[in-house]
Amino acid sequence: MDTGKKPARKPSDAASPASAARRKFINSVAAAAGGGCLLALGAGLYAKSASALPAQALRPPGALPESDFLAACVRCGLCVRDCPYDTLHLADLGDPVVTGTPYFTAREVPCEMCEDIPCVKACPTGALDRSLTDINKAQMGLAALVDHESCLNFLGLRCDVCYRVCPVIDKAITLETQHNPRSDRHAMLLPTVHSDACTGCGKCEKSCVLPVAAIKVFPRQLAQGALPAHYRKGWEEKARHGGSLIGDQVELPVRGFEGPTAGRAATETVVAPTGPAPAPAAPATPPPPAKAAGGINSHWKP
Amino acid sequence: MATTTISSAKPADAACAPARSLWQRQRWLILRRTSQLLILLAFLAGPWFGVWLVKGNLSSSLTLGVLPLTDPLLVLQTLVTGHLPYSSALIGAAIVLGFYLLVGGRIFCSWVCPVNVVTDAAAWSRRRLGIKTGRVPDAATRYWLLGGLLVAAAVTGSLAWEWVNPVSLLHRGLIFGMGGGLFVIAGIFLYDLLVASRGWCGHLCPMGAFYGLLGRKALVRVSASKRAACDDCMDCFAVCPEPQVIRPALKQVGQESPLILASDCTTCGRCIDVCDKQVFKMTHRFDQRSE
């Protein structure tokens, strides 16, 4: 060890074995340091670039926010082992999810929302937060009815399957009645997701009867928008304070709702459709004023 | 006891009298492989046979529902990112830390780690095929890598090394199913075979570096107690995954003690197996006897 420290001090002895040994040592240390740092940096950058959760991968209940989760999860798979429904998987290298971390795909096996939440109890590091004790408060993801064109309820049918299977039925998914403008005499009962109650368990996506689900569950940050922090909803503020905060407002006259052309710009003239298209069966040109008087009627028909 | 000679074994061995039995020549290797296999089987008994001895993997596990064990390097990385794990992970890491501090740091490498089987196979193939090519990185690279992965964890705020760590990748893959991870393992095999002799375990692996640091004062040691009998056949140097550790003990370079004290020694005992003069033996740190 440390041979030749003294001989190497002689400036004339540039070609001495000690100096060569020192040069070799410095070279090898530099190479090792460079190589080591490069490798670690490469791994770090790779980790950084690929750390976004893909749209169809959901974390187990109680998972910390993704960036904290990736710091806390040691990829041991204890949550996977304690899941009684084989919902969870550990990602492999090459999967779109961070290597070794647990996730599930709603369309394959959704979360059954066990009341005792065994996966959270199994986690040794707190990547799954044990402060989650009520599975109904889990936020694994958020369902969104993404395809209004294929959802059977949007077509006017009564499928309702996603609504029926929802473990938080009538809170996370409600059926909202709407007029069916196509038939003009039926209702559409539209499955509507409420973010305050949806746990993201994925049962709706799993049970959607279509070959490709019209309702899908996404990680929350993908599925949810956000209002600017300074926005206040007037009606909420009013209710909270028992009255308007800015006093009475000036009543302005409402124009444009007087005649049979209600709802249209004054310059627009209402005429019967001309040209090759046959006139629709319903009353064409200016509808009787009696009907229009009931409210805003744009006379739009699909 | 009558010695059995196996003619199919290495002909070079046959020249060295007295011939030793297969067990004598392979004892520590067999014990080591048994240990590695049993540890793996303990994890696999659950998914394969429904007998849940150990759940999880080497990163963190729960044995018989009571004993938590956690990789201390992983917990260290987690702490570096700023996350304080639950007590079960901390207790598990403390138990593992205590064990390797006391018994022997790199005993993990040779008796537990599944990658060891891969790199041993590569080293064996390299010897058998007579491959001498390649360029070996500096053995200190692993310490730089160890520092680098801690820095990477702090900077990225995530367990960056776990994205590529072949040790956890292989062990997790064997237990939970493997796909892309196989390429990394194949890469390590080819690297050790063609590029650098003992390149991964002996020069690069930061986990090995970490356990090496842990085991600096550990108890279980190999001793060259009969070093006077050494006939300089070099068999131990050829087979040792960290050949530099043998010389101080065997040739009394810089130390009087016959004990192999270098923390790089994985305590694999392969030198004991291959030495026909039976120079080496497995012993403890305070056994200074030499003949």
Coordinates of C-alpha atoms in Angstrom, one line a residue:
Chain A
M1 CA 0.0 0.0 0.0
D2 CA 1.1 3.5 -0.7
T3 CA 4.4 2.3 -2.1
G4 CA 6.6 5.0 -3.6
K5 CA 5.0 8.1 -2.2
K6 CA 8.4 9.4 -1.3
P7 CA 10.3 8.5 -4.5
A8 CA 7.6 10.1 -6.6
R9 CA 8.2 13.5 -5.1
K10 CA 11.5 13.8 -7.0
P11 CA 10.6 15.9 -10.0
S12 CA 13.5 14.5 -12.1
D13 CA 12.2 11.0 -11.7
A14 CA 9.2 11.3 -14.1
A15 CA 9.6 7.9 -15.5
S16 CA 10.0 6.1 -12.1
P17 CA 7.8 3.1 -11.5
A18 CA 6.1 5.0 -8.6
S19 CA 5.1 7.8 -10.8
A20 CA 3.7 5.3 -13.4
A21 CA 1.9 3.6 -10.6
R22 CA 0.4 6.9 -9.4
R23 CA -0.6 7.8 -13.0
K24 CA -2.2 4.4 -13.4
F25 CA -4.0 4.8 -10.0
I26 CA -5.3 8.3 -10.9
N27 CA -6.4 7.1 -14.3
S28 CA -8.2 4.1 -12.9
V29 CA -9.9 6.2 -10.2
A30 CA -11.0 8.7 -12.8
A31 CA -12.3 6.0 -15.1
A32 CA -14.1 4.3 -12.2
A33 CA -15.6 7.6 -11.0
G34 CA -16.6 8.6 -14.4
G35 CA -18.1 5.2 -15.2
G36 CA -19.8 4.9 -11.9
C37 CA -21.4 8.3 -12.0
L38 CA -22.4 7.8 -15.6
L39 CA -24.1 4.6 -14.8
A40 CA -25.9 6.0 -11.8
L41 CA -26.9 9.1 -13.7
G42 CA -28.1 7.0 -16.6
A43 CA -30.3 5.0 -14.2
G44 CA -31.5 8.1 -12.6
L45 CA -32.4 9.8 -15.8
Y46 CA -34.1 6.7 -17.1
A47 CA -36.1 6.5 -13.9
K48 CA -37.1 10.2 -14.2
S49 CA -38.1 10.0 -17.8
A50 CA -40.3 6.9 -17.4
S51 CA -41.9 7.7 -14.0
A52 CA -45.2 8.8 -15.4
L53 CA -47.9 6.3 -14.7
P54 CA -49.6 5.1 -17.9
A55 CA -53.3 5.7 -18.4
Q56 CA -54.5 2.2 -17.7
A57 CA -52.3 1.3 -14.7
L58 CA -53.8 1.9 -11.3
R59 CA -52.0 1.9 -7.9
P60 CA -53.3 -0.1 -5.0
P61 CA -55.6 1.7 -2.5
G62 CA -53.8 4.1 -0.1
A63 CA -50.9 4.6 -2.5
L64 CA -49.0 7.8 -1.9
P65 CA -49.0 10.4 -4.8
E66 CA -46.9 8.9 -7.6
S67 CA -43.6 10.7 -6.9
D68 CA -43.7 9.9 -3.2
F69 CA -44.8 6.4 -4.0
L70 CA -41.7 5.8 -6.1
A71 CA -39.6 7.0 -3.2
A72 CA -41.3 4.7 -0.7
C73 CA -42.1 1.5 -2.5
V74 CA -39.3 -1.1 -2.2
R75 CA -40.9 -3.4 -4.8
C76 CA -41.3 -6.3 -2.4
G77 CA -44.6 -7.5 -3.6
L78 CA -46.1 -8.1 -0.1
C79 CA -49.3 -6.2 -1.2
V80 CA -49.5 -8.5 -4.2
R81 CA -49.3 -11.6 -2.0
D82 CA -51.9 -10.4 0.4
C83 CA -54.4 -9.4 -2.3
P84 CA -57.1 -12.2 -2.1
Y85 CA -58.3 -11.6 -5.7
D86 CA -54.9 -11.6 -7.5
T87 CA -55.7 -8.1 -8.6
L88 CA -52.2 -6.7 -8.2
H89 CA -49.1 -7.3 -10.3
L90 CA -45.5 -6.3 -10.0
A91 CA -44.3 -4.5 -13.1
D92 CA -41.5 -6.1 -15.0
L93 CA -38.7 -4.3 -16.9
G94 CA -40.2 -3.2 -20.2
D95 CA -43.7 -2.7 -18.8
P96 CA -44.9 0.8 -19.0
V97 CA -45.1 0.9 -15.2
V98 CA -42.0 1.5 -13.0
T99 CA -40.1 -1.8 -12.7
G100 CA -41.1 -3.9 -9.8
T101 CA -43.9 -1.6 -8.5
P102 CA -47.5 -2.9 -7.9
Y103 CA -50.4 -1.9 -10.2
F104 CA -53.6 -3.3 -11.5
T105 CA -55.5 -3.0 -14.7
A106 CA -59.2 -2.3 -14.1
R107 CA -60.4 -4.1 -17.3
E108 CA -58.5 -7.3 -16.3
V109 CA -59.1 -7.6 -12.6
P110 CA -60.6 -4.7 -10.7
C111 CA -60.1 -4.0 -7.0
E112 CA -62.8 -5.7 -4.9
M113 CA -62.5 -3.1 -2.2
C114 CA -61.9 -5.5 0.8
E115 CA -63.1 -3.8 4.0
D116 CA -60.0 -4.8 5.9
I117 CA -57.7 -3.6 3.0
P118 CA -55.1 -6.3 3.4
C119 CA -52.7 -4.8 0.7
V120 CA -52.3 -1.6 2.8
K121 CA -51.7 -3.6 5.9
A122 CA -49.0 -5.7 4.2
C123 CA -47.0 -2.7 3.0
P124 CA -43.8 -2.5 5.2
T125 CA -42.7 1.0 4.1
G126 CA -45.8 3.1 4.0
A127 CA -45.9 3.4 0.2
L128 CA -49.5 2.3 0.8
D129 CA -50.6 4.7 3.6
R130 CA -52.1 3.0 6.6
S131 CA -54.1 6.1 7.4
L132 CA -56.6 4.8 4.9
T133 CA -58.9 2.6 7.0
D134 CA -62.1 3.1 5.1
I135 CA -61.8 1.5 1.7
N136 CA -64.7 3.8 0.5
K137 CA -62.3 6.7 0.9
A138 CA -59.7 5.1 -1.4
Q139 CA -58.6 7.1 -4.4
M140 CA -57.0 4.6 -6.7
G141 CA -58.2 6.4 -9.8
L142 CA -61.2 8.1 -11.2
A143 CA -63.7 6.7 -13.6
A144 CA -64.6 8.7 -16.7
L145 CA -67.3 7.9 -19.2
V146 CA -65.0 8.7 -22.1
D147 CA -67.0 7.4 -25.1
H148 CA -70.4 9.1 -25.4
E149 CA -70.8 7.7 -28.9
S150 CA -70.8 4.0 -27.9
C151 CA -72.1 4.0 -24.4
L152 CA -75.5 2.2 -24.6
N153 CA -77.1 4.6 -22.2
F154 CA -76.1 7.5 -24.4
L155 CA -77.7 5.7 -27.3
G156 CA -80.9 5.8 -25.3
L157 CA -80.8 2.2 -24.1
R158 CA -81.0 1.1 -20.5
C159 CA -77.8 -0.8 -20.0
D160 CA -76.9 0.8 -16.6
V161 CA -74.4 -2.0 -15.9
C162 CA -71.6 0.3 -14.7
Y163 CA -74.0 2.0 -12.4
R164 CA -75.4 -1.2 -11.0
V165 CA -71.9 -2.8 -10.2
C166 CA -70.5 0.4 -8.6
P167 CA -69.7 -0.4 -5.0
V168 CA -70.5 3.2 -4.1
I169 CA -73.7 3.1 -6.2
D170 CA -75.7 6.4 -6.3
K171 CA -72.8 8.3 -4.9
A172 CA -69.9 7.6 -7.2
I173 CA -72.1 6.9 -10.3
T174 CA -75.6 8.3 -10.6
L175 CA -78.0 8.1 -13.5
E176 CA -78.9 11.6 -14.7
T177 CA -82.1 11.9 -16.6
Q178 CA -82.0 13.9 -19.8
H179 CA -84.3 14.4 -22.7
N180 CA -83.5 12.2 -25.7
P181 CA -83.4 14.6 -28.6
R182 CA -83.2 11.8 -31.1
S183 CA -86.6 10.4 -30.4
D184 CA -87.9 13.5 -28.8
R185 CA -90.1 11.5 -26.5
H186 CA -87.8 9.3 -24.4
A187 CA -85.3 9.9 -21.7
M188 CA -81.6 9.1 -21.6
L189 CA -80.3 8.0 -18.2
L190 CA -76.7 9.0 -18.4
P191 CA -74.2 7.4 -16.0
T192 CA -72.4 10.2 -14.3
V193 CA -69.3 9.9 -12.2
H194 CA -68.7 12.0 -9.1
S195 CA -65.1 12.5 -8.2
D196 CA -65.8 13.0 -4.5
A197 CA -67.1 9.4 -4.1
C198 CA -65.4 7.4 -6.8
T199 CA -62.7 5.1 -5.4
G200 CA -61.3 4.1 -8.8
C201 CA -61.8 0.4 -8.1
G202 CA -62.5 -0.2 -11.7
K203 CA -65.6 -2.4 -11.5
C204 CA -67.4 -0.2 -13.9
E205 CA -64.7 -0.5 -16.5
K206 CA -64.4 -4.2 -15.9
S207 CA -68.1 -4.8 -16.4
C208 CA -68.8 -2.5 -19.3
V209 CA -70.6 -4.7 -21.8
L210 CA -69.0 -3.2 -24.9
P211 CA -66.1 -5.0 -26.5
V212 CA -64.0 -1.9 -25.6
A213 CA -65.2 -0.2 -22.4
A214 CA -66.9 3.2 -22.8
I215 CA -66.2 4.0 -19.2
K216 CA -62.6 3.8 -18.1
V217 CA -60.7 4.4 -14.9
F218 CA -57.6 6.5 -15.0
P219 CA -55.1 7.7 -12.4
R220 CA -56.6 10.7 -10.9
Q221 CA -54.2 13.3 -12.2
L222 CA -55.1 12.1 -15.7
A223 CA -58.8 12.0 -15.3
Q224 CA -59.3 15.2 -13.4
G225 CA -59.2 18.9 -14.3
A226 CA -58.8 21.7 -11.8
L227 CA -60.2 25.1 -11.4
P228 CA -57.8 28.0 -10.7
A229 CA -57.3 28.3 -7.0
H230 CA -58.8 31.8 -6.9
Y231 CA -62.1 30.8 -8.5
R232 CA -65.2 31.2 -6.3
K233 CA -68.6 29.9 -7.2
G234 CA -71.1 32.7 -6.7
W235 CA -73.9 30.5 -5.6
E236 CA -71.8 28.7 -3.1
E237 CA -70.5 31.9 -1.6
K238 CA -74.0 33.3 -1.5
A239 CA -75.3 30.2 0.3
R240 CA -72.4 30.3 2.8
H241 CA -72.8 34.0 3.7
G242 CA -76.6 34.1 3.5
G243 CA -76.6 36.6 0.7
S244 CA -74.7 38.2 -2.1
L245 CA -71.4 39.6 -1.1
I246 CA -71.4 42.3 -3.7
G247 CA -74.9 43.7 -3.0
D248 CA -77.9 43.9 -5.3
Q249 CA -77.1 43.9 -9.0
V250 CA -78.5 46.1 -11.7
E251 CA -81.3 44.4 -13.5
L252 CA -80.8 44.6 -17.2
P253 CA -83.6 44.2 -19.7
V254 CA -83.6 40.8 -21.4
R255 CA -83.8 41.2 -25.1
G256 CA -84.3 38.7 -27.9
F257 CA -86.8 36.4 -26.2
E258 CA -90.0 38.2 -27.2
G259 CA -91.1 36.8 -30.5
P260 CA -91.3 33.4 -32.3
T261 CA -87.6 33.7 -33.2
A262 CA -86.8 33.3 -29.6
G263 CA -83.2 32.3 -29.0
R264 CA -81.9 33.4 -32.3
A265 CA -79.9 36.4 -33.3
A266 CA -82.1 39.3 -34.6
T267 CA -80.4 39.3 -37.9
E268 CA -81.1 35.6 -38.5
T269 CA -84.3 34.8 -40.3
V270 CA -86.1 31.6 -39.7
V271 CA -87.1 29.9 -42.9
A272 CA -88.0 26.4 -43.9
P273 CA -85.0 24.3 -45.0
T274 CA -84.7 24.6 -48.7
G275 CA -82.8 22.5 -51.2
P276 CA -82.7 18.7 -51.7
A277 CA -83.2 17.8 -48.0
P278 CA -86.9 16.9 -47.5
A279 CA -88.7 18.9 -44.9
P280 CA -88.8 17.1 -41.5
A281 CA -92.1 15.6 -40.3
A282 CA -92.3 18.0 -37.4
P283 CA -93.7 21.5 -38.0
A284 CA -91.3 23.4 -40.2
T285 CA -91.2 27.1 -40.6
P286 CA -92.0 29.4 -37.7
P287 CA -93.6 27.2 -35.1
P288 CA -96.8 28.3 -33.6
P289 CA -96.1 31.0 -31.0
A290 CA -98.0 29.0 -28.4
K291 CA -95.3 26.4 -28.3
A292 CA -92.5 28.9 -28.3
A293 CA -94.0 30.8 -25.4
G294 CA -93.2 27.9 -23.0
G295 CA -89.5 28.8 -22.9
I296 CA -86.3 28.8 -24.9
N297 CA -86.8 26.5 -27.8
S298 CA -84.1 26.4 -30.3
H299 CA -86.1 24.0 -32.6
W300 CA -83.0 22.0 -33.1
K301 CA -83.7 18.4 -34.1
P302 CA -81.0 15.9 -34.8
Chain B
M1 CA -11.8 -43.2 5.1
A2 CA -11.3 -44.5 1.6
T3 CA -11.0 -41.8 -1.0
T4 CA -12.9 -42.2 -4.2
T5 CA -11.3 -40.8 -7.3
I6 CA -13.5 -39.7 -10.1
S7 CA -11.8 -40.1 -13.3
S8 CA -14.0 -37.7 -15.2
A9 CA -13.1 -34.8 -13.0
K10 CA -10.4 -32.3 -14.0
P11 CA -7.4 -34.3 -15.1
A12 CA -5.1 -31.7 -13.5
D13 CA -6.5 -32.5 -10.1
A14 CA -5.7 -36.2 -10.5
A15 CA -2.0 -35.4 -10.7
C16 CA -2.1 -33.9 -7.2
A17 CA -1.9 -36.7 -4.6
P18 CA -3.6 -37.5 -2.4
A19 CA -6.9 -37.4 -4.3
R20 CA -9.8 -36.0 -2.4
S21 CA -13.4 -37.1 -2.7
L22 CA -16.0 -35.2 -4.6
W23 CA -17.5 -33.9 -1.4
Q24 CA -14.1 -32.7 -0.3
R25 CA -13.6 -30.9 -3.5
Q26 CA -17.0 -29.4 -3.8
R27 CA -18.3 -29.1 -0.3
W28 CA -18.6 -25.3 0.1
L29 CA -19.9 -25.0 -3.4
I30 CA -22.6 -27.6 -2.7
L31 CA -23.5 -25.9 0.6
R32 CA -23.7 -22.5 -1.0
R33 CA -25.9 -23.7 -3.9
T34 CA -28.1 -25.4 -1.4
S35 CA -28.4 -22.3 0.7
Q36 CA -29.2 -20.2 -2.4
L37 CA -31.8 -22.8 -3.6
L38 CA -33.4 -23.2 -0.2
I39 CA -33.8 -19.4 0.2
L40 CA -35.4 -19.2 -3.2
L41 CA -37.6 -22.2 -2.4
A42 CA -38.8 -20.6 0.8
F43 CA -40.1 -17.7 -1.3
L44 CA -41.5 -20.0 -3.9
A45 CA -43.3 -22.5 -1.6
G46 CA -46.2 -20.1 -1.3
P47 CA -46.9 -19.4 -4.9
W48 CA -46.1 -23.0 -6.0
F49 CA -47.5 -25.1 -3.2
G50 CA -49.6 -22.8 -1.2
V51 CA -47.3 -23.1 1.8
W52 CA -46.5 -19.5 2.8
L53 CA -43.1 -19.7 4.5
V54 CA -41.8 -16.3 3.3
K55 CA -43.8 -13.7 1.5
G56 CA -42.3 -10.9 -0.6
N57 CA -38.7 -11.0 -2.0
L58 CA -35.2 -10.0 -1.0
S59 CA -36.1 -6.3 -1.0
S60 CA -38.5 -6.9 1.8
S61 CA -40.2 -10.0 3.2
L62 CA -42.3 -11.4 5.9
T63 CA -41.3 -14.8 7.3
L64 CA -44.1 -17.0 8.8
G65 CA -46.2 -13.9 9.3
V66 CA -43.9 -12.4 12.0
L67 CA -40.3 -11.8 11.0
P68 CA -39.8 -8.8 8.8
L69 CA -36.6 -8.6 6.8
T70 CA -35.7 -5.6 4.6
D71 CA -32.8 -4.8 2.4
P72 CA -30.9 -2.1 4.4
L73 CA -29.5 -0.5 1.2
L74 CA -33.1 -0.1 0.0
V75 CA -34.1 1.5 3.2
L76 CA -31.1 3.8 3.1
Q77 CA -32.1 4.9 -0.4
T78 CA -35.7 5.4 0.8
L79 CA -34.4 7.6 3.7
V80 CA -32.2 9.5 1.2
T81 CA -35.3 10.4 -0.9
G82 CA -36.8 11.9 2.3
H83 CA -39.4 9.2 3.0
L84 CA -39.4 7.6 6.5
P85 CA -40.7 4.0 6.2
Y86 CA -42.9 2.3 8.7
S87 CA -41.3 0.6 11.6
S88 CA -41.7 -2.9 10.1
A89 CA -39.3 -2.0 7.3
L90 CA -36.9 -0.3 9.7
I91 CA -36.9 -3.3 12.1
G92 CA -36.5 -5.6 9.1
A93 CA -33.5 -3.6 7.9
A94 CA -32.0 -3.5 11.3
I95 CA -32.2 -7.3 11.6
V96 CA -30.5 -7.8 8.2
L97 CA -28.0 -5.1 9.0
G98 CA -27.1 -6.7 12.3
F99 CA -26.8 -10.1 10.8
Y100 CA -24.4 -9.1 8.0
L101 CA -22.4 -6.8 10.3
L102 CA -21.9 -9.7 12.7
V103 CA -21.6 -12.8 10.4
G104 CA -20.1 -11.5 7.2
G105 CA -21.1 -8.7 4.8
R106 CA -20.6 -10.4 1.5
I107 CA -21.9 -13.7 2.7
F108 CA -25.0 -12.2 1.1
C109 CA -23.3 -12.3 -2.3
S110 CA -22.2 -15.9 -2.2
W111 CA -24.8 -17.5 -0.1
V112 CA -28.0 -15.6 -0.9
C113 CA -27.8 -13.5 -4.0
P114 CA -29.3 -15.2 -7.1
V115 CA -27.1 -13.3 -9.5
N116 CA -24.1 -15.1 -8.0
V117 CA -25.2 -18.3 -9.7
V118 CA -25.2 -16.4 -13.1
T119 CA -21.8 -14.8 -12.6
D120 CA -20.3 -18.0 -11.3
A121 CA -21.6 -19.8 -14.4
A122 CA -20.1 -17.0 -16.5
A123 CA -16.7 -17.3 -14.7
W124 CA -16.7 -21.1 -15.0
S125 CA -17.5 -20.8 -18.7
R126 CA -14.8 -18.2 -19.2
R127 CA -12.2 -20.5 -17.6
R128 CA -13.4 -23.5 -19.5
L129 CA -13.5 -21.7 -22.8
G130 CA -10.2 -20.1 -22.1
I131 CA -11.5 -16.6 -22.9
K132 CA -9.0 -13.9 -22.0
T133 CA -10.5 -11.0 -23.9
G134 CA -12.0 -7.9 -22.6
R135 CA -11.2 -5.0 -20.3
V136 CA -11.9 -5.1 -16.6
P137 CA -13.2 -2.0 -14.9
D138 CA -11.5 -0.7 -11.8
A139 CA -12.7 -2.6 -8.7
A140 CA -13.5 0.7 -7.1
T141 CA -16.2 1.4 -9.6
R142 CA -18.7 -0.3 -7.4
Y143 CA -18.1 2.2 -4.6
W144 CA -18.6 5.1 -7.0
L145 CA -21.7 3.4 -8.2
L146 CA -22.9 2.9 -4.6
G147 CA -22.4 6.6 -4.0
G148 CA -23.9 7.4 -7.4
L149 CA -27.1 5.5 -6.7
L150 CA -27.6 7.3 -3.4
V151 CA -27.1 10.6 -5.1
A152 CA -29.5 9.5 -7.9
A153 CA -32.1 8.6 -5.2
A154 CA -31.7 12.0 -3.6
V155 CA -31.8 13.9 -6.9
T156 CA -34.7 12.1 -8.5
G157 CA -36.6 11.5 -5.3
S158 CA -37.2 7.9 -6.2
L159 CA -35.4 4.6 -5.9
A160 CA -33.7 5.1 -9.2
W161 CA -31.3 2.1 -8.9
E162 CA -34.3 -0.2 -8.5
W163 CA -35.2 0.4 -12.1
V164 CA -32.2 -1.6 -13.3
N165 CA -30.8 -3.4 -10.2
P166 CA -30.2 -6.9 -11.6
V167 CA -30.2 -8.4 -8.1
S168 CA -33.7 -7.5 -7.2
L169 CA -34.8 -7.8 -10.8
L170 CA -33.7 -11.4 -10.9
H171 CA -35.0 -12.4 -7.5
R172 CA -38.3 -10.6 -8.0
G173 CA -38.5 -12.1 -11.5
L174 CA -38.0 -15.7 -10.3
I175 CA -40.8 -15.3 -7.7
F176 CA -43.3 -13.0 -9.4
G177 CA -42.6 -13.8 -13.0
M178 CA -40.0 -12.4 -15.4
G179 CA -40.0 -10.9 -18.8
G180 CA -37.8 -8.0 -19.8
G181 CA -35.6 -8.6 -16.8
L182 CA -34.1 -11.7 -18.5
F183 CA -32.3 -9.4 -20.9
V184 CA -30.5 -7.7 -18.1
I185 CA -29.5 -11.0 -16.6
A186 CA -28.3 -12.3 -20.0
G187 CA -26.4 -9.1 -20.4
I188 CA -24.6 -9.6 -17.1
F189 CA -23.7 -13.2 -18.1
L190 CA -22.3 -12.1 -21.4
Y191 CA -20.5 -9.2 -19.9
D192 CA -18.8 -11.5 -17.4
L193 CA -18.1 -14.1 -20.0
L194 CA -16.8 -11.9 -22.8
V195 CA -15.8 -8.5 -21.5
A196 CA -14.7 -8.6 -17.9
S197 CA -13.8 -11.5 -15.8
R198 CA -15.9 -11.3 -12.6
G199 CA -16.9 -7.9 -14.0
W200 CA -20.3 -7.6 -12.4
C201 CA -20.0 -9.0 -8.9
G202 CA -16.3 -8.2 -8.5
H203 CA -16.2 -4.7 -9.9
L204 CA -19.6 -3.1 -10.5
C205 CA -22.3 -4.3 -8.2
P206 CA -23.1 -1.6 -5.7
M207 CA -25.0 -4.0 -3.5
G208 CA -21.9 -6.1 -3.2
A209 CA -20.0 -2.9 -2.3
F210 CA -22.5 -2.1 0.3
Y211 CA -22.4 -5.5 1.9
G212 CA -18.6 -5.5 1.7
L213 CA -18.6 -2.3 3.7
L214 CA -20.9 -3.8 6.2
G215 CA -18.7 -6.9 6.7
R216 CA -15.4 -5.2 7.4
K217 CA -15.4 -6.4 11.0
A218 CA -17.6 -9.5 10.5
L219 CA -16.8 -12.8 12.3
V220 CA -16.9 -15.5 9.8
R221 CA -13.6 -15.6 7.9
V222 CA -11.6 -17.9 5.7
S223 CA -8.1 -18.6 7.0
A224 CA -5.0 -19.8 5.2
S225 CA -4.1 -21.6 8.3
K226 CA -1.8 -24.1 6.6
R227 CA -0.2 -21.6 4.3
A228 CA 3.2 -23.3 4.8
A229 CA 1.8 -26.2 2.7
C230 CA 1.0 -23.9 -0.3
D231 CA 2.7 -25.2 -3.4
D232 CA 1.9 -22.1 -5.5
C233 CA -0.4 -24.0 -7.9
M234 CA -2.6 -20.9 -8.2
D235 CA -5.8 -22.9 -8.2
C236 CA -7.3 -20.6 -5.5
F237 CA -6.4 -17.5 -7.4
A238 CA -8.0 -18.9 -10.5
V239 CA -11.2 -19.8 -8.9
C240 CA -11.6 -16.9 -6.4
P241 CA -14.1 -14.2 -7.4
E242 CA -12.0 -11.6 -5.6
P243 CA -8.4 -12.9 -6.1
Q244 CA -6.8 -9.9 -4.6
V245 CA -8.0 -10.8 -1.1
I246 CA -6.0 -14.1 -0.9
R247 CA -2.5 -12.7 -1.2
P248 CA -2.2 -10.8 2.1
A249 CA -3.2 -13.9 4.1
L250 CA -1.5 -16.6 2.1
K251 CA 1.8 -14.8 1.4
Q252 CA 1.9 -12.6 4.5
V253 CA 1.9 -9.4 2.5
G254 CA 1.3 -6.5 4.9
Q255 CA -0.2 -8.7 7.6
E256 CA 0.9 -11.5 9.8
S257 CA -2.5 -13.1 10.3
P258 CA -3.5 -16.0 8.1
L259 CA -7.1 -14.7 8.1
I260 CA -8.5 -13.3 4.9
L261 CA -9.6 -10.0 6.3
A262 CA -10.4 -8.0 3.2
S263 CA -14.0 -6.9 3.1
D264 CA -14.2 -7.9 -0.6
C265 CA -14.0 -11.6 0.3
T266 CA -17.4 -13.1 -0.2
T267 CA -16.6 -16.0 2.2
C268 CA -17.7 -18.4 -0.5
G269 CA -15.2 -21.0 0.5
R270 CA -14.3 -22.0 -3.0
C271 CA -10.6 -21.7 -2.2
I272 CA -11.1 -24.3 0.5
D273 CA -12.7 -26.6 -2.1
V274 CA -10.0 -26.3 -4.8
C275 CA -6.9 -26.4 -2.7
D276 CA -5.4 -29.9 -2.7
K277 CA -3.0 -29.0 0.1
Q278 CA -6.0 -28.0 2.2
V279 CA -4.4 -24.7 3.1
F280 CA -7.7 -22.9 3.8
K281 CA -10.4 -23.5 6.3
M282 CA -13.6 -21.7 7.3
T283 CA -13.2 -20.1 10.8
H284 CA -13.8 -17.0 12.8
R285 CA -12.1 -13.6 13.1
F286 CA -10.3 -14.4 16.3
D287 CA -8.8 -17.7 15.1
Q288 CA -5.2 -16.6 14.4
R289 CA -3.7 -20.1 14.4
S290 CA -1.4 -21.0 11.5
E291 CA 0.9 -23.9 11.1

